[in-house]
């Protein structure tokens, strides 16, 4: 069987944005959201493109956790502009909106819910995609993944297609320097969750392992600095690189249980993505490593990179989970759903749906340990109270 490792071209460093000058074409559409537009980053890119002779349209209507209907509006704007270049400037929600809208722009009427990795989309027959992330976490700038929300149920669904890997990712630290502290922590924990989950995923491979290992060490080193010195551009750049590397990793090996739990928390209780998967991460490390020495060894390997030197693999895996919680404490990141402000009544009311949607999530199939509805329910219960997993 043949496997591929697909990544975009990545421009990084002080002059990363000048990579825009290399692009050839006529009509660009910038996809962004209002908050990012108000920060002025899209205007900067617009003026650089215009100076190079591009006709530029700006569409700034993206929302967090994009619904299919909003993606459709973005696709309509692409059609109206006849864009041959799509430039996404924003967090994961903006980048996913642009990627999903690209599918509909080239294939009008396509049902995103039915997108599979095997569909031929011919995306580049009409346009290419550049991603400029303004959060350092999702790694959507490196992946072939999209996460979109159904309008009627609010359920988030994740899917992949190889054509969705961006042509170019531009990592520009000044676009991240004003990201508020909470979002810095949430998105940083998303990057860590990608790196850890892909290292233990059933689709892991040597290339994804290398990216995961580097990303884990970088998040532990640079996330606290990004928090304490928000305008430290080196720290911001390192987190953008870590997030992109973690994206390269999971884009080629997939995430697993923490993302299934997290997507469901996002769907049912509208918990922010990085917050949801980051809270889930240590609990899933404890669950996955409890019975399987080979899996425990994987977490032990990651633990070693950040100073966990316990020789017994089972204890080492738990110590790595504790190390993740330590990083969370250091960055003011909640370690339980209760601490994150989820109300007991909302949690109890939503629990059945939380379990149902987590079981439906595609990432769950990549988890190294099998889990059924009853196990998911116990995990959520423990996550609400902040009880480590002992089953
Ligand atoms: N496709 C993938 O590979 C992938 C991977 C992980 C997550 N996701 C998805 O990405 C979404 C989450 O993305 P996110 O965590 O980046 O959050 P987001 O894109 O939803 O942004 C959160 C908020 O931060 C604001 N923001 C963005 N950049 C800012 C900046 N520089 N300064 C100030 N505010 C800024 C946004 O306007 C928004 O209000 C979720 O829907 C998640 O499921 C996708
Ligand atoms: Fe994620």
Tab-separated table of C-alpha atoms and ligand atoms in Angstrom:
chain	number	residue	atom	x	y	z
A	1	UNK	CA	0.000	0.000	0.000
A	2	UNK	CA	1.253	3.485	-0.862
A	3	UNK	CA	1.102	6.288	1.699
A	4	UNK	CA	1.689	9.997	1.079
A	5	UNK	CA	2.754	12.823	3.315
A	6	UNK	CA	1.222	16.024	1.937
A	7	UNK	CA	2.025	19.499	3.179
A	8	UNK	CA	1.745	22.999	1.725
A	9	UNK	CA	4.652	25.261	0.886
A	10	UNK	CA	5.323	27.276	4.065
A	11	UNK	CA	6.724	30.814	4.141
A	12	UNK	CA	8.006	31.937	7.547
A	13	UNK	CA	10.460	34.423	8.988
A	14	UNK	CA	10.609	38.189	9.071
A	15	UNK	CA	9.641	38.778	5.424
A	16	UNK	CA	7.165	35.915	5.066
A	17	UNK	CA	4.426	38.154	3.687
A	18	UNK	CA	6.556	39.117	0.682
A	19	UNK	CA	5.846	35.618	-0.606
A	20	UNK	CA	2.587	37.198	-1.804
A	21	UNK	CA	4.655	38.988	-4.466
A	22	UNK	CA	5.454	35.635	-6.080
A	23	UNK	CA	1.809	34.771	-6.751
A	24	UNK	CA	0.497	34.888	-10.294
A	25	UNK	CA	-3.114	35.548	-11.270
A	26	UNK	CA	-5.713	38.275	-11.685
A	27	UNK	CA	-8.525	38.201	-9.150
A	28	UNK	CA	-8.107	37.443	-5.457
A	29	UNK	CA	-10.743	37.067	-2.770
A	30	UNK	CA	-9.739	37.576	0.863
A	31	UNK	CA	-11.815	35.496	3.277
A	32	UNK	CA	-11.772	36.750	6.860
A	33	UNK	CA	-14.016	37.735	9.789
A	34	UNK	CA	-15.003	41.092	11.253
A	35	UNK	CA	-12.668	40.929	14.265
A	36	UNK	CA	-9.631	40.170	12.136
A	37	UNK	CA	-10.688	42.743	9.515
A	38	UNK	CA	-10.856	45.392	12.263
A	39	UNK	CA	-7.309	44.504	13.290
A	40	UNK	CA	-6.209	45.628	9.809
A	41	UNK	CA	-4.388	42.493	8.615
A	42	UNK	CA	-6.604	41.851	5.564
A	43	UNK	CA	-6.198	45.507	4.510
A	44	UNK	CA	-2.425	45.087	4.578
A	45	UNK	CA	-2.611	41.989	2.373
A	46	UNK	CA	-5.157	43.676	0.091
A	47	UNK	CA	-2.849	46.589	-0.517
A	48	UNK	CA	0.134	44.298	-1.198
A	49	UNK	CA	-1.909	42.346	-3.743
A	50	UNK	CA	-3.276	45.508	-5.387
A	51	UNK	CA	0.255	46.859	-5.733
A	52	UNK	CA	0.997	43.726	-7.738
A	53	UNK	CA	-1.940	44.343	-10.069
A	54	UNK	CA	-4.519	42.031	-8.495
A	55	UNK	CA	-8.216	42.861	-8.441
A	56	UNK	CA	-9.198	42.175	-4.810
A	57	UNK	CA	-12.543	41.415	-3.150
A	58	UNK	CA	-12.786	41.196	0.645
A	59	UNK	CA	-15.424	38.939	2.227
A	60	UNK	CA	-15.399	39.396	6.018
A	61	UNK	CA	-18.501	37.488	7.136
A	62	UNK	CA	-16.944	34.312	8.560
A	63	UNK	CA	-18.185	33.082	11.949
A	64	UNK	CA	-16.643	30.870	14.633
A	65	UNK	CA	-17.356	27.191	13.956
A	66	UNK	CA	-18.793	27.957	10.504
A	67	UNK	CA	-22.232	26.702	9.539
A	68	UNK	CA	-22.851	25.286	6.062
A	69	UNK	CA	-25.073	28.292	5.228
A	70	UNK	CA	-22.226	30.722	5.974
A	71	UNK	CA	-19.858	28.622	3.883
A	72	UNK	CA	-22.386	28.890	1.052
A	73	UNK	CA	-22.367	32.701	1.315
A	74	UNK	CA	-18.572	32.650	1.044
A	75	UNK	CA	-18.845	30.424	-2.045
A	76	UNK	CA	-21.347	32.865	-3.578
A	77	UNK	CA	-18.866	35.698	-3.023
A	78	UNK	CA	-16.166	33.614	-4.727
A	79	UNK	CA	-18.460	33.013	-7.698
A	80	UNK	CA	-19.311	36.707	-7.927
A	81	UNK	CA	-15.658	37.693	-7.889
A	82	UNK	CA	-14.490	34.905	-10.275
A	83	UNK	CA	-11.463	34.606	-8.025
A	84	UNK	CA	-8.458	32.609	-9.168
A	85	UNK	CA	-6.821	33.042	-5.758
A	86	UNK	CA	-8.384	32.575	-2.312
A	87	UNK	CA	-6.525	34.134	0.620
A	88	UNK	CA	-7.814	33.083	4.044
A	89	UNK	CA	-6.730	35.407	6.862
A	90	UNK	CA	-7.921	34.372	10.308
A	91	UNK	CA	-8.231	31.531	12.766
A	92	UNK	CA	-9.299	27.970	12.046
A	93	UNK	CA	-12.882	29.058	11.479
A	94	UNK	CA	-11.917	31.459	8.702
A	95	UNK	CA	-9.517	28.998	7.076
A	96	UNK	CA	-12.112	26.209	7.184
A	97	UNK	CA	-14.750	28.548	5.751
A	98	UNK	CA	-12.429	29.358	2.851
A	99	UNK	CA	-11.531	25.712	2.247
A	100	UNK	CA	-15.126	24.481	2.396
A	101	UNK	CA	-16.370	27.380	0.239
A	102	UNK	CA	-13.682	26.537	-2.334
A	103	UNK	CA	-15.292	23.080	-2.667
A	104	UNK	CA	-18.694	24.667	-3.378
A	105	UNK	CA	-17.231	27.358	-5.637
A	106	UNK	CA	-15.779	24.727	-7.940
A	107	UNK	CA	-18.560	22.169	-7.414
A	108	UNK	CA	-21.865	24.073	-6.990
A	109	UNK	CA	-24.500	22.048	-5.176
A	110	UNK	CA	-21.999	19.655	-3.585
A	111	UNK	CA	-23.118	18.410	-0.154
A	112	UNK	CA	-20.280	19.042	2.305
A	113	UNK	CA	-21.733	16.424	4.667
A	114	UNK	CA	-20.996	13.832	1.986
A	115	UNK	CA	-17.398	14.867	1.240
A	116	UNK	CA	-14.961	11.957	1.456
A	117	UNK	CA	-11.185	11.682	1.082
A	118	UNK	CA	-11.764	9.888	-2.231
A	119	UNK	CA	-13.784	12.557	-4.084
A	120	UNK	CA	-12.191	14.291	-7.073
A	121	UNK	CA	-12.956	17.973	-6.628
A	122	UNK	CA	-10.735	19.626	-9.282
A	123	UNK	CA	-10.285	22.594	-6.929
A	124	UNK	CA	-7.258	23.966	-8.744
A	125	UNK	CA	-9.109	24.170	-12.032
A	126	UNK	CA	-10.508	27.463	-10.691
A	127	UNK	CA	-8.374	28.792	-7.842
A	128	UNK	CA	-5.486	28.227	-5.475
A	129	UNK	CA	-5.515	28.716	-1.712
A	130	UNK	CA	-3.208	30.713	0.555
A	131	UNK	CA	-3.735	30.536	4.330
A	132	UNK	CA	-2.451	33.185	6.727
A	133	UNK	CA	-3.338	32.099	10.273
A	134	UNK	CA	-4.071	34.724	12.931
A	135	UNK	CA	-4.306	32.183	15.756
A	136	UNK	CA	-1.520	29.734	16.597
A	137	UNK	CA	-3.329	26.485	17.074
A	138	UNK	CA	-5.580	24.825	14.537
A	139	UNK	CA	-2.927	24.103	11.914
A	140	UNK	CA	-5.683	24.285	9.278
A	141	UNK	CA	-3.046	26.181	7.265
A	142	UNK	CA	-1.259	22.828	6.882
A	143	UNK	CA	-4.074	20.299	6.679
A	144	UNK	CA	-6.484	18.764	4.231
A	145	UNK	CA	-9.168	18.866	6.945
A	146	UNK	CA	-12.258	21.020	7.399
A	147	UNK	CA	-14.673	21.251	10.303
A	148	UNK	CA	-18.132	22.635	9.538
A	149	UNK	CA	-21.407	22.827	11.502
A	150	UNK	CA	-24.789	21.578	10.285
A	151	UNK	CA	-27.339	24.419	10.317
A	152	UNK	CA	-30.300	22.466	11.655
A	153	UNK	CA	-28.658	20.398	14.428
A	154	UNK	CA	-25.571	22.504	15.196
A	155	UNK	CA	-23.465	19.317	14.983
A	156	UNK	CA	-19.847	19.881	13.953
A	157	UNK	CA	-18.462	17.416	11.474
A	158	UNK	CA	-14.870	16.977	10.376
A	159	UNK	CA	-13.819	15.633	7.032
A	160	UNK	CA	-10.726	15.426	4.851
A	161	UNK	CA	-9.868	15.529	1.172
A	162	UNK	CA	-6.298	15.647	-0.184
A	163	UNK	CA	-7.112	18.561	-2.517
A	164	UNK	CA	-7.880	20.773	0.490
A	165	UNK	CA	-4.223	21.080	1.533
A	166	UNK	CA	-3.452	24.793	0.963
A	167	UNK	CA	-0.955	25.730	-1.751
A	168	UNK	CA	0.834	28.130	0.555
A	169	UNK	CA	0.829	28.902	4.272
A	170	UNK	CA	2.294	32.227	5.363
A	171	UNK	CA	3.286	32.396	9.036
A	172	UNK	CA	3.350	36.082	9.965
A	173	UNK	CA	3.919	36.640	13.716
A	174	UNK	CA	2.704	40.251	13.745
A	175	UNK	CA	-0.760	38.930	12.781
A	176	UNK	CA	-0.887	36.962	16.057
A	177	UNK	CA	0.677	39.378	18.513
A	178	UNK	CA	-2.650	40.916	19.619
A	179	UNK	CA	-4.416	37.610	20.113
A	180	UNK	CA	-5.920	37.840	23.633
A	181	UNK	CA	-4.426	35.680	26.399
A	182	UNK	CA	-7.336	33.268	26.649
A	183	UNK	CA	-7.356	32.580	22.902
A	184	UNK	CA	-3.561	32.226	22.955
A	185	UNK	CA	-3.900	29.510	25.589
A	186	UNK	CA	-6.899	27.806	23.957
A	187	UNK	CA	-5.372	27.665	20.496
A	188	UNK	CA	-1.950	26.674	21.873
A	189	UNK	CA	-3.569	23.713	23.623
A	190	UNK	CA	-5.281	22.792	20.344
A	191	UNK	CA	-1.828	22.580	18.716
A	192	UNK	CA	-0.544	20.402	21.566
A	193	UNK	CA	-3.598	18.154	21.290
A	194	UNK	CA	-2.997	17.691	17.544
A	195	UNK	CA	0.641	16.791	18.141
A	196	UNK	CA	-0.105	14.305	20.934
A	197	UNK	CA	-3.145	12.719	19.315
A	198	UNK	CA	-1.451	12.179	15.980
A	199	UNK	CA	1.546	10.590	17.745
A	200	UNK	CA	-0.787	7.953	19.227
A	201	UNK	CA	-3.216	7.697	16.293
A	202	UNK	CA	-3.640	4.366	14.532
A	203	UNK	CA	-2.553	6.105	11.295
A	204	UNK	CA	0.709	7.443	12.782
A	205	UNK	CA	3.765	7.270	10.544
A	206	UNK	CA	7.434	8.273	10.677
A	207	UNK	CA	6.863	11.650	9.040
A	208	UNK	CA	3.976	12.616	11.304
A	209	UNK	CA	5.937	11.397	14.343
A	210	UNK	CA	8.803	13.776	13.545
A	211	UNK	CA	6.433	16.743	13.260
A	212	UNK	CA	4.592	15.783	16.461
A	213	UNK	CA	7.764	15.468	18.520
A	214	UNK	CA	9.066	18.876	17.486
A	215	UNK	CA	5.648	20.480	17.988
A	216	UNK	CA	5.295	19.065	21.529
A	217	UNK	CA	8.660	20.450	22.643
A	218	UNK	CA	7.924	23.812	21.016
A	219	UNK	CA	4.504	24.232	22.658
A	220	UNK	CA	5.931	23.463	26.118
A	221	UNK	CA	8.740	25.936	25.519
A	222	UNK	CA	6.968	28.783	23.749
A	223	UNK	CA	3.329	28.819	24.866
A	224	UNK	CA	4.133	30.171	28.363
A	225	UNK	CA	6.321	32.867	26.773
A	226	UNK	CA	3.583	33.820	24.280
A	227	UNK	CA	1.324	34.312	27.293
A	228	UNK	CA	3.704	36.259	29.501
A	229	UNK	CA	5.175	38.359	26.679
A	230	UNK	CA	2.400	38.684	24.073
A	231	UNK	CA	4.428	41.022	21.881
A	232	UNK	CA	7.489	38.762	21.840
A	233	UNK	CA	7.527	38.067	18.094
A	234	UNK	CA	9.946	35.163	18.408
A	235	UNK	CA	7.589	33.388	20.814
A	236	UNK	CA	4.623	34.142	18.541
A	237	UNK	CA	6.481	32.852	15.501
A	238	UNK	CA	7.542	29.671	17.303
A	239	UNK	CA	3.916	28.985	18.251
A	240	UNK	CA	2.808	29.542	14.636
A	241	UNK	CA	5.476	27.060	13.525
A	242	UNK	CA	4.503	24.577	16.266
A	243	UNK	CA	0.843	24.792	15.230
A	244	UNK	CA	1.727	24.332	11.565
A	245	UNK	CA	3.974	21.342	12.353
A	246	UNK	CA	1.243	19.789	14.480
A	247	UNK	CA	-1.110	20.379	11.535
A	248	UNK	CA	1.323	18.656	9.172
A	249	UNK	CA	1.380	15.791	11.617
A	250	UNK	CA	-2.325	15.254	12.197
A	251	UNK	CA	-3.193	16.174	8.605
A	252	UNK	CA	-1.317	13.023	7.650
A	253	UNK	CA	-2.213	10.744	10.556
A	254	UNK	CA	-5.422	12.199	12.058
A	255	UNK	CA	-6.524	13.140	15.542
A	256	UNK	CA	-8.600	10.914	17.794
A	257	UNK	CA	-10.652	10.735	20.993
A	258	UNK	CA	-9.931	14.189	22.478
A	259	UNK	CA	-11.162	15.704	19.222
A	260	UNK	CA	-14.311	13.573	19.156
A	261	UNK	CA	-15.091	14.660	22.730
A	262	UNK	CA	-14.136	18.234	21.833
A	263	UNK	CA	-16.159	18.503	18.616
A	264	UNK	CA	-19.185	17.287	20.527
A	265	UNK	CA	-18.616	19.845	23.319
A	266	UNK	CA	-18.426	22.494	20.603
A	267	UNK	CA	-21.660	21.280	19.004
A	268	UNK	CA	-23.792	20.816	22.123
A	269	UNK	CA	-22.429	23.322	24.661
A	270	UNK	CA	-20.648	25.709	22.237
A	271	UNK	CA	-17.331	25.273	24.061
A	272	UNK	CA	-14.484	26.902	22.063
A	273	UNK	CA	-12.532	24.318	20.061
A	274	UNK	CA	-9.092	24.625	21.686
A	275	UNK	CA	-10.648	24.796	25.138
A	276	UNK	CA	-12.752	21.709	24.464
A	277	UNK	CA	-9.998	19.490	23.045
A	278	UNK	CA	-7.380	20.805	25.492
A	279	UNK	CA	-9.508	19.914	28.515
A	280	UNK	CA	-10.129	16.470	27.015
A	281	UNK	CA	-6.463	15.731	26.253
A	282	UNK	CA	-5.042	14.581	29.631
A	283	UNK	CA	-8.131	12.460	30.367
A	284	UNK	CA	-7.791	10.684	27.024
A	285	UNK	CA	-4.067	10.069	27.624
A	286	UNK	CA	-5.005	8.368	30.904
A	287	UNK	CA	-7.777	6.354	29.270
A	288	UNK	CA	-5.750	5.280	26.212
A	289	UNK	CA	-2.669	4.240	28.161
A	290	UNK	CA	-4.454	2.332	30.941
A	291	UNK	CA	-4.410	-1.139	29.398
A	292	UNK	CA	-1.972	-1.085	26.533
A	293	UNK	CA	1.763	-0.959	27.088
A	294	UNK	CA	2.549	-0.044	23.461
A	295	UNK	CA	0.287	3.022	23.678
A	296	UNK	CA	1.650	3.935	27.113
A	297	UNK	CA	5.139	3.857	25.594
A	298	UNK	CA	4.128	6.420	22.981
A	299	UNK	CA	3.117	8.902	25.680
A	300	UNK	CA	6.284	7.982	27.573
A	301	UNK	CA	8.306	8.968	24.490
A	302	UNK	CA	6.577	12.342	24.307
A	303	UNK	CA	6.977	12.772	28.074
A	304	UNK	CA	10.724	12.277	27.796
A	305	UNK	CA	10.902	15.267	25.456
A	306	UNK	CA	9.520	17.514	28.188
A	307	UNK	CA	11.377	16.100	31.166
A	308	UNK	CA	9.242	13.142	32.304
A	309	UNK	CA	11.872	10.492	33.039
A	310	UNK	CA	9.723	7.766	34.656
A	311	UNK	CA	10.953	4.309	33.443
A	312	UNK	CA	7.652	2.425	33.841
A	313	UNK	CA	5.579	3.139	30.684
A	314	UNK	CA	2.185	3.123	32.436
A	315	UNK	CA	3.342	5.504	35.157
A	316	UNK	CA	5.172	7.610	32.559
A	317	UNK	CA	1.999	8.042	30.488
A	318	UNK	CA	0.117	9.260	33.569
A	319	UNK	CA	3.024	11.535	34.452
A	320	UNK	CA	2.851	12.991	30.928
A	321	UNK	CA	-0.880	13.670	31.427
A	322	UNK	CA	0.050	15.413	34.697
A	323	UNK	CA	2.692	17.430	32.833
A	324	UNK	CA	0.021	18.597	30.364
A	325	UNK	CA	-2.168	19.658	33.316
A	326	UNK	CA	0.836	21.514	34.780
A	327	UNK	CA	1.231	23.453	31.516
A	328	UNK	CA	-2.479	24.177	31.587
A	329	UNK	CA	-2.247	25.492	35.146
A	330	UNK	CA	0.723	27.673	34.196
A	331	UNK	CA	-1.235	29.227	31.311
A	332	UNK	CA	-4.479	29.722	33.247
A	333	UNK	CA	-6.208	27.053	31.157
A	334	UNK	CA	-9.205	25.309	32.822
A	335	UNK	CA	-8.618	21.650	33.676
A	336	UNK	CA	-12.260	20.587	33.996
A	337	UNK	CA	-15.526	21.538	32.349
A	338	UNK	CA	-16.694	22.952	35.685
A	339	UNK	CA	-13.613	25.170	35.833
A	340	UNK	CA	-14.339	26.245	32.234
A	341	UNK	CA	-17.688	27.625	33.400
A	342	UNK	CA	-19.984	24.876	32.069
A	343	UNK	CA	-23.080	24.785	34.297
A	344	UNK	CA	-24.083	21.456	35.875
A	345	UNK	CA	-27.662	21.798	34.584
A	346	UNK	CA	-26.504	22.428	30.986
A	347	UNK	CA	-24.066	19.542	31.228
A	348	UNK	CA	-26.698	17.113	32.538
A	349	UNK	CA	-29.210	18.262	29.943
A	350	UNK	CA	-26.698	17.906	27.107
A	351	UNK	CA	-24.990	14.663	28.174
A	352	UNK	CA	-26.982	12.274	25.959
A	353	UNK	CA	-26.313	14.415	22.878
A	354	UNK	CA	-22.658	14.857	23.881
A	355	UNK	CA	-22.231	11.085	23.936
A	356	UNK	CA	-24.205	10.555	20.714
A	357	UNK	CA	-22.232	13.158	18.724
A	358	UNK	CA	-18.857	12.030	20.088
A	359	UNK	CA	-19.649	8.482	18.937
A	360	UNK	CA	-20.590	9.818	15.471
A	361	UNK	CA	-17.364	11.830	15.110
A	362	UNK	CA	-14.997	10.534	12.434
A	363	UNK	CA	-11.855	11.027	14.568
A	364	UNK	CA	-12.943	8.368	17.062
A	365	UNK	CA	-11.977	5.606	14.627
A	366	UNK	CA	-8.300	6.650	14.884
A	367	UNK	CA	-8.166	6.203	18.640
A	368	UNK	CA	-5.638	3.632	19.852
A	369	UNK	CA	-8.090	2.192	22.410
A	370	UNK	CA	-11.647	1.169	21.625
A	371	UNK	CA	-14.423	3.069	23.373
A	372	UNK	CA	-18.215	2.793	23.448
A	373	UNK	CA	-21.007	5.088	24.610
A	374	UNK	CA	-20.766	4.038	28.273
A	375	UNK	CA	-17.034	4.835	28.327
A	376	UNK	CA	-17.605	8.226	26.691
A	377	UNK	CA	-20.209	9.054	29.338
A	378	UNK	CA	-17.783	8.150	32.137
A	379	UNK	CA	-15.066	10.247	30.507
A	380	UNK	CA	-17.356	13.285	30.270
A	381	UNK	CA	-18.403	12.835	33.911
A	382	UNK	CA	-14.780	12.769	35.028
A	383	UNK	CA	-13.969	15.762	32.821
A	384	UNK	CA	-16.787	17.762	34.341
A	385	UNK	CA	-15.562	17.257	37.899
A	386	UNK	CA	-11.819	17.172	37.108
A	387	UNK	CA	-11.307	13.544	38.252
A	388	UNK	CA	-8.370	11.684	36.672
A	389	UNK	CA	-9.383	8.539	34.742
A	390	UNK	CA	-9.055	5.186	36.516
A	391	UNK	CA	-10.757	2.807	34.073
B	1	LIG	N1	-9.308	22.238	9.513
B	1	LIG	C1	-8.495	21.914	10.496
B	1	LIG	O1	-7.465	21.300	10.254
B	1	LIG	C2	-8.859	22.333	11.894
B	1	LIG	C3	-8.035	21.956	12.959
B	1	LIG	C4	-8.389	22.349	14.235
B	1	LIG	C5	-9.527	23.137	14.456
B	1	LIG	N2	-10.320	23.462	13.401
B	1	LIG	C6	-11.523	24.287	13.590
B	1	LIG	O2	-11.100	25.643	13.728
B	1	LIG	C7	-12.065	26.353	14.511
B	1	LIG	C8	-11.387	27.077	15.655
B	1	LIG	O3	-10.438	27.983	15.172
B	1	LIG	P1	-9.641	28.932	16.179
B	1	LIG	O4	-9.406	28.197	17.436
B	1	LIG	O5	-8.486	29.476	15.453
B	1	LIG	O6	-10.702	30.059	16.530
B	1	LIG	P2	-11.618	30.972	15.583
B	1	LIG	O7	-11.084	30.998	14.205
B	1	LIG	O8	-13.028	30.507	15.763
B	1	LIG	O9	-11.419	32.396	16.243
B	1	LIG	C9	-11.859	32.640	17.575
B	1	LIG	C10	-12.014	34.134	17.798
B	1	LIG	O10	-10.730	34.762	17.777
B	1	LIG	C11	-10.755	35.876	16.900
B	1	LIG	N3	-9.401	36.094	16.382
B	1	LIG	C12	-8.761	35.400	15.413
B	1	LIG	N4	-7.518	35.882	15.248
B	1	LIG	C13	-7.359	36.905	16.110
B	1	LIG	C14	-6.279	37.788	16.415
B	1	LIG	N5	-5.095	37.702	15.806
B	1	LIG	N6	-6.469	38.723	17.365
B	1	LIG	C15	-7.648	38.808	18.025
B	1	LIG	N7	-8.708	37.992	17.789
B	1	LIG	C16	-8.557	37.045	16.839
B	1	LIG	C17	-11.785	35.502	15.852
B	1	LIG	O11	-12.297	36.630	15.204
B	1	LIG	C18	-12.838	34.802	16.703
B	1	LIG	O12	-13.693	35.734	17.291
B	1	LIG	C19	-13.049	25.315	15.028
B	1	LIG	O13	-14.211	25.320	14.262
B	1	LIG	C20	-12.297	24.025	14.854
B	1	LIG	O14	-13.153	22.915	14.769
B	1	LIG	C21	-9.996	23.088	12.139
B	2	LIG	FE1	-8.082	20.772	16.919
